XYZ file of C-alpha atoms in Angstrom:
743
model
C 0.000 0.000 0.000
C 2.831 2.390 0.908
C 4.569 1.494 -2.364
C 1.430 2.438 -4.348
C 1.068 5.696 -2.371
C 4.714 6.596 -3.022
C 4.238 5.858 -6.715
C 1.131 8.046 -6.967
C 2.825 10.808 -4.989
C 5.852 10.612 -7.243
C 3.671 10.806 -10.370
C 1.758 13.746 -8.902
C 4.988 15.570 -8.062
C 6.368 14.992 -11.548
C 3.081 16.176 -13.082
C 3.260 19.363 -10.965
C 6.806 20.009 -12.111
C 5.791 19.511 -15.734
C 2.825 21.861 -15.298
C 5.041 24.493 -13.669
C 7.624 24.119 -16.416
C 4.917 24.501 -19.077
C 3.623 27.622 -17.320
C 7.122 29.062 -17.145
C 7.672 28.234 -20.799
C 4.379 29.967 -21.655
C 5.369 32.983 -19.570
C 8.748 32.968 -21.263
C 6.971 33.277 -24.592
C 5.052 36.300 -23.320
C 6.978 39.568 -23.436
C 5.677 42.005 -20.811
C 6.406 45.721 -21.287
C 5.396 47.965 -18.367
C 5.219 51.728 -18.947
C 5.318 53.154 -15.448
C 5.098 56.658 -14.050
C 5.085 57.725 -10.424
C 1.626 56.296 -9.714
C 0.213 54.715 -12.876
C 1.096 51.955 -15.294
C 0.180 51.011 -18.837
C 1.275 47.420 -19.416
C 1.717 45.900 -22.874
C 2.287 42.221 -23.504
C 3.205 40.299 -26.636
C 1.671 36.817 -26.403
C 3.073 33.557 -27.753
C 1.749 34.479 -31.228
C 3.348 37.951 -31.042
C 0.016 39.761 -30.742
C 0.689 42.941 -28.771
C -1.987 43.559 -26.158
C -2.810 46.121 -23.496
C -3.189 43.907 -20.423
C -3.424 46.654 -17.794
C -4.034 50.362 -17.358
C -4.287 51.525 -13.776
C -2.448 52.092 -10.526
C 1.191 51.039 -10.559
C 1.967 47.810 -8.728
C 4.822 47.607 -6.239
C 6.236 44.495 -7.908
C 6.384 44.751 -11.739
C 6.630 40.949 -12.005
C 3.029 40.689 -10.816
C 1.714 42.324 -13.992
C 2.075 38.839 -15.543
C -0.592 37.527 -13.161
C -3.280 40.055 -14.171
C -4.645 38.307 -17.243
C -5.386 35.031 -15.438
C -7.463 36.809 -12.770
C -10.194 37.757 -15.259
C -12.765 35.042 -16.033
C -14.656 36.766 -18.820
C -16.263 35.357 -21.930
C -14.000 34.089 -24.673
C -12.131 36.553 -26.855
C -12.900 34.885 -30.185
C -10.476 37.038 -32.156
C -7.603 37.314 -29.720
C -7.555 41.044 -30.491
C -10.110 42.569 -28.119
C -7.433 44.227 -26.003
C -5.008 44.821 -28.857
C -2.548 47.658 -28.299
C -3.199 48.840 -31.878
C -6.137 47.023 -33.432
C -5.834 46.271 -37.175
C -8.821 45.657 -39.449
C -9.632 43.078 -42.092
C -8.056 40.028 -40.471
C -9.489 38.557 -37.248
C -10.705 41.734 -35.558
C -14.455 41.931 -34.803
C -14.575 45.363 -33.146
C -13.695 48.970 -34.045
C -10.160 49.103 -35.516
C -7.445 51.639 -34.780
C -5.914 51.251 -38.249
C -7.356 50.268 -41.640
C -5.467 50.143 -44.931
C -5.768 49.208 -48.580
C -2.532 47.570 -49.694
C -0.881 48.255 -53.036
C -2.465 45.086 -54.461
C -5.960 46.085 -53.274
C -6.072 43.736 -50.269
C -7.730 45.326 -47.218
C -6.485 43.000 -44.464
C -3.858 43.890 -41.905
C -2.182 41.831 -39.220
C 0.342 43.510 -36.934
C 2.739 41.336 -34.903
C 5.324 42.295 -32.312
C 8.930 42.458 -33.565
C 10.909 44.381 -30.949
C 10.890 47.189 -28.437
C 13.328 49.537 -26.759
C 13.215 52.187 -24.054
C 15.276 55.375 -24.067
C 15.612 57.453 -20.910
C 15.491 61.043 -22.183
C 16.218 62.568 -18.774
C 15.603 61.874 -15.093
C 11.857 62.311 -15.558
C 10.985 61.372 -19.156
C 11.295 58.035 -20.969
C 10.381 56.995 -24.509
C 9.300 53.464 -25.385
C 9.114 52.381 -29.038
C 7.474 49.127 -30.122
C 7.838 47.859 -33.678
C 4.929 45.928 -35.226
C 4.969 44.321 -38.688
C 2.552 42.494 -40.942
C 3.926 38.954 -41.567
C 2.599 38.957 -45.163
C 2.953 42.552 -46.364
C 5.993 44.813 -46.046
C 4.036 47.138 -43.775
C 4.957 48.289 -40.278
C 3.820 50.523 -37.441
C 6.012 51.867 -34.655
C 4.154 52.705 -31.449
C 5.615 55.498 -29.312
C 4.894 55.957 -25.601
C 6.439 58.991 -23.919
C 6.051 58.828 -20.144
C 6.483 61.716 -17.704
C 7.235 60.129 -14.347
C 6.462 62.887 -11.821
C 3.442 64.257 -13.694
C 1.865 60.807 -14.342
C 1.215 61.722 -17.978
C 1.717 59.476 -21.002
C 1.720 60.636 -24.618
C 1.103 58.042 -27.326
C 1.533 58.343 -31.097
C 2.495 56.138 -34.039
C 4.574 56.175 -37.197
C 3.221 54.191 -40.149
C 5.431 53.161 -43.098
C 5.661 50.507 -45.815
C 7.844 49.238 -48.657
C 5.199 47.677 -50.860
C 5.350 47.834 -54.660
C 3.002 50.759 -54.973
C 0.993 53.176 -52.872
C -0.934 52.128 -49.776
C -4.133 53.962 -48.786
C -4.555 54.625 -45.080
C -8.267 54.436 -44.327
C -7.973 54.944 -40.555
C -4.949 55.961 -38.487
C -5.661 56.427 -34.788
C -3.086 57.725 -32.338
C -4.112 55.642 -29.336
C -5.923 52.403 -28.567
C -6.562 52.097 -24.805
C -8.361 49.337 -22.928
C -9.966 49.771 -19.505
C -11.578 47.245 -17.171
C -14.171 48.220 -14.545
C -17.737 47.478 -13.468
C -19.021 50.563 -15.317
C -17.722 53.614 -17.174
C -18.903 57.221 -16.957
C -17.984 59.683 -19.707
C -17.771 63.406 -19.013
C -17.663 65.292 -22.289
C -18.044 68.923 -23.323
C -19.909 70.702 -26.096
C -20.779 74.248 -27.082
C -21.037 76.941 -29.703
C -19.859 80.521 -30.045
C -20.029 82.180 -26.588
C -21.208 78.890 -25.038
C -17.944 76.966 -24.790
C -17.225 73.988 -22.510
C -20.751 72.949 -21.575
C -20.357 69.717 -19.539
C -22.366 66.518 -19.853
C -21.840 63.230 -18.011
C -23.427 59.890 -18.839
C -22.913 56.189 -18.324
C -21.384 54.436 -21.311
C -23.434 51.516 -22.578
C -22.582 48.754 -25.028
C -21.805 49.915 -28.528
C -19.856 52.972 -29.656
C -20.101 56.550 -28.427
C -18.206 58.962 -30.693
C -16.897 62.469 -30.076
C -15.772 64.086 -33.298
C -15.574 67.162 -35.464
C -15.535 67.690 -39.228
C -15.079 71.478 -39.336
C -11.576 71.443 -40.812
C -10.355 74.431 -38.823
C -11.675 76.032 -35.657
C -12.346 72.368 -34.974
C -13.416 72.751 -31.320
C -16.303 75.103 -32.050
C -18.976 72.518 -31.193
C -16.975 69.859 -29.349
C -13.461 69.928 -27.887
C -11.209 66.892 -28.015
C -10.835 66.604 -24.232
C -12.758 64.210 -21.986
C -12.673 62.262 -18.758
C -13.799 58.697 -18.026
C -14.633 57.640 -14.473
C -14.381 53.976 -13.526
C -17.119 52.183 -11.532
C -18.897 55.423 -10.555
C -18.677 59.131 -11.412
C -15.552 60.565 -9.820
C -15.823 63.582 -7.558
C -13.250 66.299 -7.075
C -11.341 64.288 -4.465
C -12.517 60.686 -4.822
C -12.728 58.043 -7.508
C -10.725 56.589 -10.369
C -10.697 58.813 -13.444
C -8.811 59.027 -16.731
C -8.297 62.353 -18.521
C -7.657 62.251 -22.253
C -6.837 64.875 -24.894
C -5.716 64.814 -28.530
C -2.869 67.133 -29.548
C -4.315 68.033 -32.941
C -5.877 71.245 -34.279
C -8.020 69.705 -37.007
C -10.728 67.107 -37.399
C -10.622 64.494 -34.635
C -12.497 61.326 -33.721
C -12.637 59.570 -30.358
C -14.557 56.293 -30.083
C -15.629 54.780 -26.762
C -16.670 51.170 -27.281
C -17.996 48.962 -24.478
C -17.416 45.485 -25.885
C -19.108 42.135 -25.281
C -16.687 41.409 -22.402
C -17.933 44.632 -20.735
C -14.544 46.331 -21.126
C -14.011 49.813 -22.557
C -11.935 50.414 -25.664
C -10.904 54.027 -26.387
C -9.624 54.755 -29.892
C -8.569 58.355 -30.501
C -6.916 60.207 -33.346
C -7.389 62.296 -36.468
C -10.843 61.975 -37.966
C -10.660 59.744 -41.037
C -13.814 61.414 -42.390
C -13.242 62.214 -46.099
C -9.531 61.655 -45.487
C -8.091 58.451 -47.014
C -4.371 59.192 -47.071
C -2.050 57.956 -49.841
C 1.251 56.690 -48.477
C 4.052 56.092 -50.960
C 6.724 53.391 -50.437
C 9.305 54.566 -47.918
C 7.231 57.522 -46.725
C 6.245 57.924 -43.083
C 2.871 58.984 -41.689
C 3.076 60.262 -38.112
C -0.103 60.554 -36.081
C -0.552 63.368 -33.557
C 0.012 62.562 -29.896
C -2.802 61.527 -27.610
C -2.151 62.265 -23.948
C -3.724 60.800 -20.842
C -3.350 60.722 -17.097
C -4.984 58.605 -14.398
C -5.939 59.476 -10.851
C -7.320 57.308 -8.065
C -8.027 60.421 -5.996
C -10.582 62.162 -8.187
C -10.722 64.909 -10.760
C -8.741 67.492 -8.814
C -5.593 65.395 -8.672
C -5.909 64.543 -12.380
C -6.177 68.259 -13.201
C -3.131 69.175 -11.160
C -1.096 66.456 -12.865
C -2.118 67.656 -16.317
C -1.656 71.339 -15.521
C 1.803 70.689 -14.096
C 2.775 68.652 -17.161
C 1.507 71.415 -19.461
C 3.529 74.121 -17.703
C 6.672 71.985 -17.637
C 6.614 70.413 -21.090
C 3.966 71.570 -23.555
C 2.687 75.123 -23.176
C 5.071 77.630 -24.751
C 7.053 79.305 -21.949
C 4.822 77.606 -19.401
C 7.093 78.585 -16.519
C 7.645 82.133 -17.756
C 6.002 85.520 -17.503
C 2.835 86.870 -19.136
C 1.818 90.408 -20.075
C -1.275 92.098 -18.671
C -2.913 94.198 -21.354
C -5.536 96.682 -22.464
C -7.358 95.744 -25.679
C -9.184 98.341 -27.779
C -11.826 96.032 -29.261
C -14.801 96.828 -27.055
C -13.669 100.434 -26.673
C -13.624 101.222 -30.399
C -14.484 98.124 -32.473
C -13.515 99.103 -36.072
C -13.921 102.844 -35.469
C -10.538 104.287 -34.522
C -7.690 106.442 -35.761
C -4.243 107.445 -34.524
C -5.657 110.095 -32.199
C -7.990 107.642 -30.469
C -5.236 105.079 -30.177
C -2.869 107.649 -28.693
C -5.393 108.245 -25.947
C -5.722 104.497 -25.343
C -1.951 104.145 -25.088
C -1.963 106.709 -22.289
C -4.883 104.875 -20.670
C -2.798 101.702 -20.762
C -0.101 103.381 -18.708
C -2.679 104.926 -16.377
C -4.292 101.543 -15.758
C -0.932 100.024 -14.899
C -0.933 97.070 -17.319
C 2.030 96.026 -19.459
C 0.770 96.207 -23.033
C -1.709 97.803 -25.425
C -3.283 95.423 -27.945
C -4.574 96.841 -31.238
C -7.387 94.594 -32.427
C -9.181 94.089 -35.751
C -9.633 96.922 -38.250
C -6.133 98.387 -38.783
C -5.573 97.194 -42.390
C -6.951 97.336 -45.944
C -7.028 100.308 -48.344
C -8.885 99.464 -51.531
C -11.125 97.338 -49.329
C -10.811 99.048 -45.919
C -11.485 96.939 -42.871
C -14.339 99.009 -41.415
C -16.440 95.956 -40.626
C -16.056 92.195 -41.022
C -17.182 92.135 -44.691
C -13.931 93.312 -46.290
C -10.155 93.558 -46.086
C -9.065 90.192 -44.703
C -5.980 89.183 -46.659
C -4.809 92.734 -47.404
C -2.374 93.234 -44.529
C -1.244 96.782 -45.250
C -1.968 99.539 -42.722
C -5.077 101.529 -43.538
C -3.732 104.923 -44.587
C -6.793 106.840 -43.370
C -6.758 105.335 -39.884
C -2.998 104.976 -39.500
C -1.209 107.402 -41.842
C 2.083 106.835 -39.991
C 1.721 103.062 -39.813
C 2.190 100.491 -37.081
C 5.819 101.461 -36.525
C 4.798 104.900 -35.291
C 2.342 103.404 -32.794
C 4.918 100.946 -31.469
C 7.368 103.810 -30.895
C 4.683 105.920 -29.228
C 3.786 103.031 -26.916
C 7.438 102.698 -25.949
C 7.619 106.398 -25.195
C 4.556 106.002 -22.952
C 6.253 103.157 -21.093
C 4.095 100.296 -22.390
C 4.501 97.544 -24.955
C 2.479 97.171 -28.160
C 0.704 94.136 -29.611
C -1.442 93.539 -32.675
C -4.324 91.347 -33.908
C -4.099 89.261 -37.086
C -6.226 86.601 -38.743
C -3.732 85.363 -41.340
C -5.468 82.129 -42.394
C -8.553 83.936 -43.665
C -9.711 86.032 -46.608
C -12.735 88.187 -47.427
C -14.070 87.926 -50.989
C -13.860 91.721 -50.887
C -10.064 91.899 -50.897
C -7.155 92.280 -53.286
C -5.838 88.898 -52.173
C -9.015 87.114 -53.237
C -8.886 88.811 -56.647
C -5.195 88.120 -57.282
C -5.013 84.557 -55.939
C -8.377 82.786 -56.199
C -6.454 79.484 -56.344
C -5.232 80.144 -52.787
C -8.784 80.081 -51.446
C -10.538 76.945 -50.204
C -13.685 76.649 -52.329
C -15.262 74.109 -54.640
C -15.046 74.874 -58.385
C -18.390 75.862 -59.888
C -20.212 75.752 -56.553
C -21.791 78.691 -54.762
C -19.545 80.087 -52.046
C -20.794 79.814 -48.488
C -19.347 82.141 -45.881
C -18.691 81.918 -42.161
C -18.443 85.427 -40.690
C -18.332 86.781 -44.260
C -15.022 85.064 -45.007
C -13.315 82.028 -46.467
C -10.208 80.085 -45.461
C -6.859 80.135 -47.244
C -5.374 76.843 -48.406
C -2.495 76.146 -46.032
C -1.755 72.848 -47.738
C -0.196 75.068 -50.438
C 3.463 76.022 -49.685
C 2.939 79.405 -51.400
C 0.118 80.178 -48.961
C 2.315 79.041 -46.082
C 4.959 81.523 -47.236
C 2.318 84.262 -47.452
C 0.987 83.628 -43.941
C 4.471 83.449 -42.472
C 5.288 86.691 -44.297
C 2.381 88.502 -42.616
C 3.932 87.930 -39.205
C 7.517 88.359 -40.344
C 6.853 91.676 -42.074
C 5.257 93.103 -38.922
C 8.391 92.371 -36.919
C 10.681 93.610 -39.682
C 8.817 96.954 -39.643
C 8.598 97.095 -35.848
C 11.177 94.845 -34.139
C 9.945 95.837 -30.670
C 6.426 94.558 -31.395
C 5.677 92.579 -28.234
C 2.523 90.498 -28.737
C 0.430 88.769 -31.408
C -3.245 87.889 -31.115
C -3.796 85.158 -33.739
C -7.468 84.761 -34.610
C -9.278 82.126 -36.685
C -12.977 82.839 -37.070
C -14.193 80.537 -39.851
C -14.740 76.846 -40.437
C -14.105 75.185 -43.794
C -17.018 74.898 -46.207
C -16.816 73.301 -49.674
C -13.437 71.748 -48.911
C -11.263 71.747 -52.025
C -7.611 72.547 -52.676
C -6.518 73.716 -56.113
C -2.972 72.885 -55.010
C -3.653 69.221 -54.183
C -5.387 68.536 -57.515
C -6.223 64.804 -57.460
C -5.271 64.231 -53.813
C -8.297 65.947 -52.276
C -8.741 63.276 -49.613
C -5.510 64.482 -47.981
C -6.701 68.063 -47.669
C -7.999 68.156 -44.079
C -4.761 66.644 -42.761
C -2.411 68.636 -45.001
C -4.138 71.883 -43.965
C -3.214 71.378 -40.310
C 0.285 70.206 -41.224
C 0.631 73.428 -43.239
C -0.486 75.505 -40.255
C 2.066 73.797 -38.024
C 4.829 74.393 -40.603
C 4.064 78.117 -40.528
C 4.057 78.201 -36.732
C 7.340 76.256 -36.629
C 8.949 78.892 -38.868
C 7.583 81.738 -36.759
C 8.858 80.173 -33.548
C 12.260 79.435 -35.106
C 12.719 83.159 -35.794
C 10.662 84.632 -32.947
C 10.867 82.041 -30.171
C 9.781 84.133 -27.188
C 7.184 86.617 -28.499
C 3.888 86.007 -26.627
C 1.022 84.903 -28.880
C -2.638 84.408 -28.002
C -4.524 81.568 -29.662
C -7.942 83.122 -30.245
C -10.181 81.425 -32.850
C -13.437 83.192 -32.041
C -13.200 82.037 -28.460
C -12.302 78.433 -27.720
C -12.509 77.200 -31.288
C -8.923 75.966 -31.454
C -7.673 75.008 -28.002
C -5.507 71.903 -27.846
C -1.971 70.981 -26.903
C -0.998 70.522 -30.546
C -1.439 74.285 -30.988
C -0.490 75.456 -27.504
C 3.140 74.438 -27.932
C 3.349 77.469 -30.262
C 1.233 79.850 -28.145
C 1.623 81.273 -24.661
C -2.104 81.533 -23.976
C -5.588 81.043 -25.420
C -8.853 82.963 -25.484
C -11.503 80.754 -23.804
C -14.607 82.517 -25.127
C -15.897 85.728 -26.659
C -18.492 85.558 -23.889
C -16.967 87.756 -21.197
C -20.055 88.076 -19.009
C -18.326 87.350 -15.685
C -20.970 84.937 -14.386
C -20.805 82.952 -17.627
C -17.009 83.107 -17.530
C -16.935 81.534 -14.060
C -18.516 78.411 -15.552
C -16.482 78.454 -18.778
C -13.162 78.997 -16.990
C -14.087 76.375 -14.384
C -14.518 73.656 -17.008
C -11.437 74.638 -18.993
C -9.455 74.344 -15.746
C -9.888 70.566 -15.741
C -7.435 70.390 -18.649
C -5.505 73.678 -18.929
C -3.452 75.699 -16.401
C -4.455 79.200 -15.319
C -1.396 80.764 -16.957
C -2.787 79.735 -20.360
C -6.247 81.280 -19.896
C -6.647 84.883 -21.147
C -9.383 86.526 -19.090
C -10.453 90.099 -19.818
C -12.475 92.621 -17.862
C -15.149 93.942 -20.251
C -18.530 95.667 -20.145
C -20.428 92.411 -20.684
C -22.855 91.600 -17.877
C -24.470 93.731 -15.211
C -21.982 93.042 -12.444
C -19.833 95.800 -10.908
C -16.244 96.246 -12.044
C -14.960 94.510 -8.901
C -16.808 91.296 -9.741
C -15.632 91.427 -13.352
C -12.014 92.037 -12.348
C -12.030 89.339 -9.676
C -13.226 86.754 -12.209
C -10.577 87.783 -14.752
C -7.824 87.422 -12.145
C -8.298 83.630 -12.093
C -5.982 83.379 -15.105
C -3.986 85.808 -17.235
C -5.500 89.216 -16.558
C -6.432 91.701 -19.275
C -8.835 94.612 -19.807
C -11.137 95.499 -22.674
C -12.864 98.598 -21.319
C -12.983 102.345 -21.918
C -10.617 103.488 -19.175
C -11.414 107.181 -19.694
C -15.083 106.552 -18.895
C -14.476 104.752 -15.597
C -15.738 106.419 -12.456
C -13.028 107.593 -10.075
C -13.445 104.725 -7.614
C -13.741 102.159 -10.412
C -10.454 103.349 -11.898
C -8.735 103.312 -8.514
C -10.035 99.807 -7.844
C -8.703 98.561 -11.217
C -5.321 100.183 -10.652
C -5.046 98.661 -7.176
C -6.220 95.286 -8.477
C -3.488 95.262 -11.150
C -0.870 96.027 -8.480
C -2.238 93.284 -6.220
C -2.383 90.842 -9.117
C 1.269 91.483 -9.941
C 2.243 90.371 -6.428
C 0.184 87.170 -6.624
C 0.194 86.182 -10.298
C 2.931 83.580 -9.886
C 0.842 81.761 -7.269
C -2.136 81.764 -9.660
C -0.090 80.769 -12.698
C 2.232 78.192 -11.133
C 0.384 77.064 -8.016
C -1.607 73.890 -7.498
C -5.273 74.502 -8.217
C -8.022 73.200 -5.956
C -11.683 73.490 -6.908
C -13.662 73.887 -3.672
C -17.308 74.651 -4.496
C -18.739 73.696 -7.884
C -21.032 76.360 -9.417
C -22.813 73.624 -11.410
C -23.932 72.095 -8.104
C -24.329 75.054 -5.731
C -25.108 78.755 -5.869
C -21.464 79.573 -5.286
C -18.126 79.001 -6.955
C -14.918 78.728 -4.978
C -11.414 77.690 -5.980
C -7.903 78.341 -4.804
C -4.262 78.249 -5.887
C -1.484 77.175 -3.503
C 2.212 77.738 -4.110
C 4.709 74.863 -4.020
C 5.881 75.645 -0.474
C 2.304 75.803 0.874
C 3.143 79.268 2.201
C 0.856 81.422 0.040
C -2.569 80.740 -1.428
C -5.248 82.761 -3.218
C -8.915 81.816 -2.812
C -11.582 83.097 -5.230
C -15.236 83.070 -4.126
C -18.278 84.124 -6.162
C -22.034 84.141 -5.791
C -23.577 82.851 -9.025
C -27.240 82.940 -7.990
C -28.597 86.179 -6.536
C -31.863 84.889 -5.092
C -33.039 86.418 -1.824
C -30.967 85.409 1.181
C -28.431 83.486 -0.857
C -25.013 83.394 0.793
C -22.114 81.222 1.945
C -23.981 79.780 4.908
C -21.360 77.236 5.929
C -17.556 77.319 6.005
C -15.691 76.192 2.883
C -13.026 73.565 3.462
C -9.714 74.630 1.988
C -7.268 72.224 0.362
C -3.559 71.890 -0.305
C -2.296 73.622 2.835
C 0.194 72.339 5.384
C -1.849 71.112 8.380
C 0.977 72.040 10.777
C 1.386 75.638 9.607
C -0.516 78.646 10.937
C -2.168 80.847 8.330
C -3.358 84.429 8.255
C -6.349 85.220 6.005
C -6.711 88.653 4.462
C -9.328 89.890 2.013
C -7.831 91.611 -1.030
C -9.324 93.550 -3.961
C -11.518 95.532 -1.595
C -13.504 98.229 -3.387
C -12.652 101.801 -2.278
C -14.861 102.978 0.554
C -15.872 99.499 1.717
C -14.672 97.489 4.701
C -14.040 93.776 4.905
C -15.594 91.662 7.691
C -12.599 89.309 7.465
C -10.404 89.760 10.545
C -6.870 89.337 9.292
C -5.223 89.389 12.721
C -6.475 85.880 13.552
C -4.397 82.786 12.827
C -5.744 79.377 11.816
C -3.934 76.094 11.455
C -3.909 74.405 8.079
C -5.536 71.466 9.832
C -8.464 73.652 10.932
C -8.880 75.300 7.538
C -8.887 71.973 5.686
C -11.180 70.113 8.098
C -13.507 72.839 9.388
C -12.969 75.536 6.767
C -13.409 79.266 6.465
C -16.477 81.291 5.529
C -15.653 84.121 3.078
C -19.028 85.694 3.880
C -20.242 85.874 0.312
C -23.784 87.220 -0.049
C -25.917 89.384 -2.317
C -24.060 92.508 -1.179
C -20.625 90.794 -1.296
C -20.913 88.770 -4.491
C -17.176 88.417 -5.052
C -14.530 87.853 -2.374
C -10.824 87.130 -2.893
C -8.769 85.937 0.053
C -4.995 85.859 0.397
C -3.848 83.089 2.727
C -0.317 83.427 4.076
C 1.637 81.143 6.380
C 2.833 82.882 9.532
C 6.360 81.641 10.091
C 7.003 83.475 13.340
C 7.863 81.524 16.489
C 4.785 82.895 18.212
C 2.530 81.434 15.528
C 4.169 78.040 15.855
C 3.616 77.947 19.613
C -0.056 78.910 19.557
């Protein structure tokens, strides 16, 4: 009996060893590639058949070896294709779901199979690494290289791809996404944004159900007019400001985009994001490369606020032009004069700029055109010569006069556009985007120039270059873009019309690259009729953007709030204007939440209003670095309550600025309970002082009292906002004296 038992035991032991060896052999055939940042991980794995898959996207594990165990923990229905969680899903072979890439080979075959060949990681510096993964089709001489750029401290990953082939003829790219992510959770909640002119960044949140939800645009330029290419996805339940798992995503592309969210039959979420392939099959010649724009994402397991701070910090450090630098406060003439101005009026505004205390005067639309003078928006676009009636001495004279007054000078341009009433339209009709023999259709009485054409690129670059050649001390450019593309057709591209939408944006970027090569530090505002072109593909050339033409301060609280999920305060141009019925204090306080500017008639301000604005500019100059570079914390959501409150805290937790606004003026409405602050040091003692106090009024805030950071973050502070104090800004300063530390 013992002999039999020993025999069975021996056989069992041998069987276990064989099973373990087989498992190890299987694991040896799998190549696991973790892409880790400080807190998150995207894990790729090439299986035994060299199919590259995304096996994990979530919180980083302490032991990277345990990523190999993830797949076996899921007991879902069978993946019939073996491609459900593909890292870059091809079409036409085994795939049954939405593909990331579709092609027509030189021989007309429409199938594609991409298999893992190799990968390598390059450490670019102490914080940034770049992973490249080469995939090839085993039948066709066609390959894709996946790029993953990871920013360790900021927890941000950028993903893009390079597509190339060496087939005997041209290949047509039918779809060419930048990213193909896979997420696993019990449920998925999409927060997206939509809008129109003066109604930017309207939020909507909904649970994703099976099938495909698509965010896209087909406008050609000013692509974000109706829908921006930013979003967030919460896992299991909608994330709050400080709780929940959430992914932020954004495409770095200024043209047509498409983002698909597909909940598949295994109940997982596939996100495929990139250029919109609408009307855009792209011909790729042998040996040529097609590079997709980058898609960026970050994950947080501590809610939306942490995700925002990660993304804002990344943007300041790596993407936004001069993100750690200075910005100019300004006075714009648009709402003061519109098109009706001359040198005498502008001279007065230059003196008002100095009186107000801001850095720069910005001359807006209407300064150009002679045969077709720019006296309204029906004529002159394209004819970038100073209007001799309005400016007989030209821009150069104004720049010199501004310098003599002790301020800088900036100017508005819209170089991508043309009015039919212009010399440019008459001389170069082939430079204009319009269908032959079809009736022209206008957006804001204008058409778009064909930036796929190198001659047009030279012309647009020359507009900017000539301004600086005439006036080298020109200090600021406001770059506008007010039209979408109708009747898309390029005379330059001839028979390659399907490449137009992509080549237009590439042409724009070529122009901006040339401008930045020659003028690397000149501040430029990305305008586009409000938020029509706000993305990180464009913002690497611009220092700031114009969120909306809607400058009603109550509306701006909401618009700026929702932009702040994705963009830092230093990038947001906020102007004090005459929109809305609120007093100048309220309007100024709202504008101070980003990069401050004014668009008012200074000479018509009442004495106390002028003094308040002057004092506010001085105060802002002492605190702007905290607002621009500090960590942002959203405290009270105006979409959920009758108040808005947010704050910025510097890196040492020594200084903070807290903005508080009443957004509903119903009877008795006020800040009834204390607001819990965030981001402070619980051990430090803080003094709270109200700033931006209107002349002749007194604050109820007693600045001599000290509060611990622990108290302020757990109990809070009431700014005493009410219908007579609709806007309150608080400066919070750590008291470093020994007495404060012993209280």
